[in-house]
Amino acid sequence: MCDLLQEFNALKRRCLGRQGQSIKCICLIAVRTKESQDGSGNRTYHTLRDRVVGTLDISLRQLLHGETYPKEVMSGALIMGMKQSHRCGYVANVCVARLSRRKGIASSLLKVAVEAARNWSLKEIYVHVNIGNDAARQLYIGSGFQLVEEATSLLSLEQKMLLSLSL
């Protein structure tokens, strides 16, 4: 699935200003409490890095000229008639540690991301999902995201789908 440390480092890079057309980026990190018990009931203490159980980033993006949706460019003939680009939210790199899954961590991170998008006065949030990732699809659809039909044919070769949430 996902390598949590790799995702954490990728989020840090994006939030340091290396995120393309993103205007802002928030890295959300879910951590377990400092004190926990191991399998034998003994208390163990972890460093912050060991306590990270989930990550998500949400960015405020300015769609580029010719971009209909995040990361999707129209053909040249259609670009000519496009209006000025607009801003939207984009969720990426949702990752929950294997032993922490199915505990509501991704849902909690997503709720905070949606609130951030509302604070930015955005009207919509987008996310790309791998077609075979049933858990992710259920998470987003259960949170109110809907399939962007127009993008489906463009993404079919990549085995991805684009979902959006109207705010």
CSV table of C-alpha atoms in Angstrom, one decimal:
chain,number,residue,atom,x,y,z
A,1,MET,CA,0.0,0.0,0.0
A,2,CYS,CA,1.8,3.1,1.2
A,3,ASP,CA,5.2,3.7,2.8
A,4,LEU,CA,4.3,6.2,5.5
A,5,LEU,CA,7.7,7.7,5.9
A,6,GLN,CA,8.0,8.2,2.1
A,7,GLU,CA,4.6,9.9,2.1
A,8,PHE,CA,5.6,12.1,5.1
A,9,ASN,CA,8.7,13.3,3.4
A,10,ALA,CA,6.9,14.0,0.1
A,11,LEU,CA,4.4,16.1,2.1
A,12,LYS,CA,7.1,18.0,3.7
A,13,ARG,CA,8.7,18.8,0.3
A,14,ARG,CA,5.3,20.0,-1.1
A,15,CYS,CA,4.7,22.2,1.9
A,16,LEU,CA,8.1,23.8,1.6
A,17,GLY,CA,7.0,25.4,-1.7
A,18,ARG,CA,7.9,22.8,-4.3
A,19,GLN,CA,4.4,21.9,-5.2
A,20,GLY,CA,3.8,23.2,-8.8
A,21,GLN,CA,0.8,25.4,-9.3
A,22,SER,CA,-0.3,25.1,-5.6
A,23,ILE,CA,-0.8,28.4,-3.9
A,24,LYS,CA,-1.0,26.9,-0.4
A,25,CYS,CA,-0.4,23.4,1.0
A,26,ILE,CA,-1.3,22.0,4.4
A,27,CYS,CA,0.2,18.8,5.5
A,28,LEU,CA,-2.0,17.0,8.0
A,29,ILE,CA,-0.4,14.4,10.2
A,30,ALA,CA,-2.2,12.1,12.6
A,31,VAL,CA,-0.2,10.8,15.5
A,32,ARG,CA,-1.0,8.3,18.3
A,33,THR,CA,-0.6,9.3,21.8
A,34,LYS,CA,2.9,9.4,23.2
A,35,GLU,CA,2.3,6.5,25.6
A,36,SER,CA,1.0,3.2,24.3
A,37,GLN,CA,1.1,-0.5,25.1
A,38,ASP,CA,2.9,-3.2,23.2
A,39,GLY,CA,1.4,-6.6,22.5
A,40,SER,CA,2.4,-7.9,26.0
A,41,GLY,CA,0.8,-5.0,27.8
A,42,ASN,CA,4.0,-3.1,28.6
A,43,ARG,CA,4.0,0.6,28.2
A,44,THR,CA,6.2,1.9,25.4
A,45,TYR,CA,7.2,5.4,24.5
A,46,HIS,CA,7.8,6.5,20.9
A,47,THR,CA,9.5,9.4,19.1
A,48,LEU,CA,7.3,11.6,17.0
A,49,ARG,CA,8.3,9.8,13.8
A,50,ASP,CA,7.3,6.5,15.3
A,51,ARG,CA,4.0,7.9,16.3
A,52,VAL,CA,2.8,9.1,12.9
A,53,VAL,CA,-0.2,6.9,11.9
A,54,GLY,CA,-1.5,8.9,9.0
A,55,THR,CA,-0.9,11.8,6.6
A,56,LEU,CA,-2.8,13.8,4.0
A,57,ASP,CA,-2.1,17.0,2.2
A,58,ILE,CA,-4.6,19.5,0.8
A,59,SER,CA,-3.5,22.2,-1.5
A,60,LEU,CA,-5.1,25.3,-2.8
A,61,ARG,CA,-4.5,25.1,-6.5
A,62,GLN,CA,-4.9,27.6,-9.3
A,63,LEU,CA,-5.8,25.7,-12.4
A,64,LEU,CA,-3.5,26.5,-15.3
A,65,HIS,CA,-4.7,27.7,-18.7
A,66,GLY,CA,-6.1,24.7,-20.5
A,67,GLU,CA,-6.5,22.6,-17.4
A,68,THR,CA,-10.1,21.6,-16.9
A,69,TYR,CA,-9.5,19.7,-13.6
A,70,PRO,CA,-6.4,19.3,-11.5
A,71,LYS,CA,-3.7,17.6,-13.7
A,72,GLU,CA,-5.9,17.3,-16.7
A,73,VAL,CA,-5.3,19.4,-19.8
A,74,MET,CA,-7.8,19.9,-22.6
A,75,SER,CA,-6.9,19.6,-26.3
A,76,GLY,CA,-5.6,22.8,-28.0
A,77,ALA,CA,-8.9,23.5,-29.8
A,78,LEU,CA,-10.9,23.5,-26.6
A,79,ILE,CA,-8.4,25.7,-24.7
A,80,MET,CA,-9.2,28.7,-26.9
A,81,GLY,CA,-12.7,29.0,-25.6
A,82,MET,CA,-11.8,28.6,-21.9
A,83,LYS,CA,-12.5,31.3,-19.4
A,84,GLN,CA,-9.9,32.5,-16.8
A,85,SER,CA,-8.6,29.7,-14.6
A,86,HIS,CA,-10.1,29.2,-11.1
A,87,ARG,CA,-9.1,28.0,-7.7
A,88,CYS,CA,-9.9,24.6,-6.2
A,89,GLY,CA,-8.8,22.3,-3.4
A,90,TYR,CA,-6.9,19.1,-4.2
A,91,VAL,CA,-6.4,16.2,-1.8
A,92,ALA,CA,-3.4,14.0,-2.3
A,93,ASN,CA,-1.2,11.4,-0.6
A,94,VAL,CA,-3.7,10.1,1.9
A,95,CYS,CA,-1.8,7.4,3.8
A,96,VAL,CA,-2.6,5.5,7.0
A,97,ALA,CA,-0.2,3.0,8.6
A,98,ARG,CA,-1.2,-0.6,8.0
A,99,LEU,CA,-1.9,-1.4,11.7
A,100,SER,CA,-3.9,1.8,12.2
A,101,ARG,CA,-6.4,1.3,9.3
A,102,ARG,CA,-10.2,1.0,9.7
A,103,LYS,CA,-10.1,3.2,12.8
A,104,GLY,CA,-11.4,6.4,11.2
A,105,ILE,CA,-8.0,8.1,10.8
A,106,ALA,CA,-8.4,8.8,7.1
A,107,SER,CA,-12.0,10.1,7.7
A,108,SER,CA,-10.8,12.4,10.4
A,109,LEU,CA,-7.9,13.8,8.2
A,110,LEU,CA,-10.4,14.3,5.4
A,111,LYS,CA,-12.8,16.3,7.6
A,112,VAL,CA,-10.0,18.6,8.6
A,113,ALA,CA,-9.0,19.0,5.0
A,114,VAL,CA,-12.5,19.9,4.0
A,115,GLU,CA,-12.7,22.5,6.7
A,116,ALA,CA,-9.4,24.0,5.5
A,117,ALA,CA,-10.9,24.3,2.0
A,118,ARG,CA,-14.0,26.0,3.4
A,119,ASN,CA,-11.7,28.5,5.3
A,120,TRP,CA,-10.0,29.2,1.9
A,121,SER,CA,-13.5,30.0,0.5
A,122,LEU,CA,-13.3,27.3,-2.1
A,123,LYS,CA,-16.3,25.9,-3.9
A,124,GLU,CA,-14.9,22.4,-4.7
A,125,ILE,CA,-12.3,19.9,-3.8
A,126,TYR,CA,-10.9,17.2,-6.1
A,127,VAL,CA,-9.1,13.9,-5.6
A,128,HIS,CA,-7.7,11.3,-8.0
A,129,VAL,CA,-8.3,7.7,-6.9
A,130,ASN,CA,-6.9,4.4,-8.3
A,131,ILE,CA,-9.8,2.4,-9.7
A,132,GLY,CA,-8.7,-0.7,-7.8
A,133,ASN,CA,-8.5,1.0,-4.4
A,134,ASP,CA,-11.9,0.1,-3.0
A,135,ALA,CA,-11.2,1.5,0.5
A,136,ALA,CA,-10.2,4.9,-0.8
A,137,ARG,CA,-13.3,5.0,-3.1
A,138,GLN,CA,-15.5,4.1,-0.2
A,139,LEU,CA,-13.9,6.8,2.0
A,140,TYR,CA,-14.4,9.6,-0.5
A,141,ILE,CA,-17.9,8.6,-1.7
A,142,GLY,CA,-19.0,8.1,1.9
A,143,SER,CA,-17.7,11.7,2.5
A,144,GLY,CA,-19.8,13.1,-0.3
A,145,PHE,CA,-17.4,13.1,-3.2
A,146,GLN,CA,-18.9,12.3,-6.6
A,147,LEU,CA,-17.4,11.0,-9.8
A,148,VAL,CA,-16.5,13.6,-12.4
A,149,GLU,CA,-18.0,11.9,-15.5
A,150,GLU,CA,-16.2,14.1,-18.0
A,151,ALA,CA,-12.8,13.1,-16.6
A,152,THR,CA,-13.4,9.4,-16.6
A,153,SER,CA,-12.5,8.8,-20.3
A,154,LEU,CA,-9.3,10.8,-19.9
A,155,LEU,CA,-8.2,8.7,-16.9
A,156,SER,CA,-9.2,5.3,-18.0
A,157,LEU,CA,-5.8,4.5,-19.4
A,158,GLU,CA,-4.2,5.4,-16.1
A,159,GLN,CA,-6.7,3.3,-14.1
A,160,LYS,CA,-7.7,6.4,-12.1
A,161,MET,CA,-10.9,8.3,-11.5
A,162,LEU,CA,-11.5,11.9,-10.5
A,163,LEU,CA,-13.9,12.7,-7.7
A,164,SER,CA,-15.1,16.1,-6.5
A,165,LEU,CA,-16.8,17.5,-3.5
A,166,SER,CA,-18.9,20.6,-3.7
A,167,LEU,CA,-18.6,22.8,-0.7
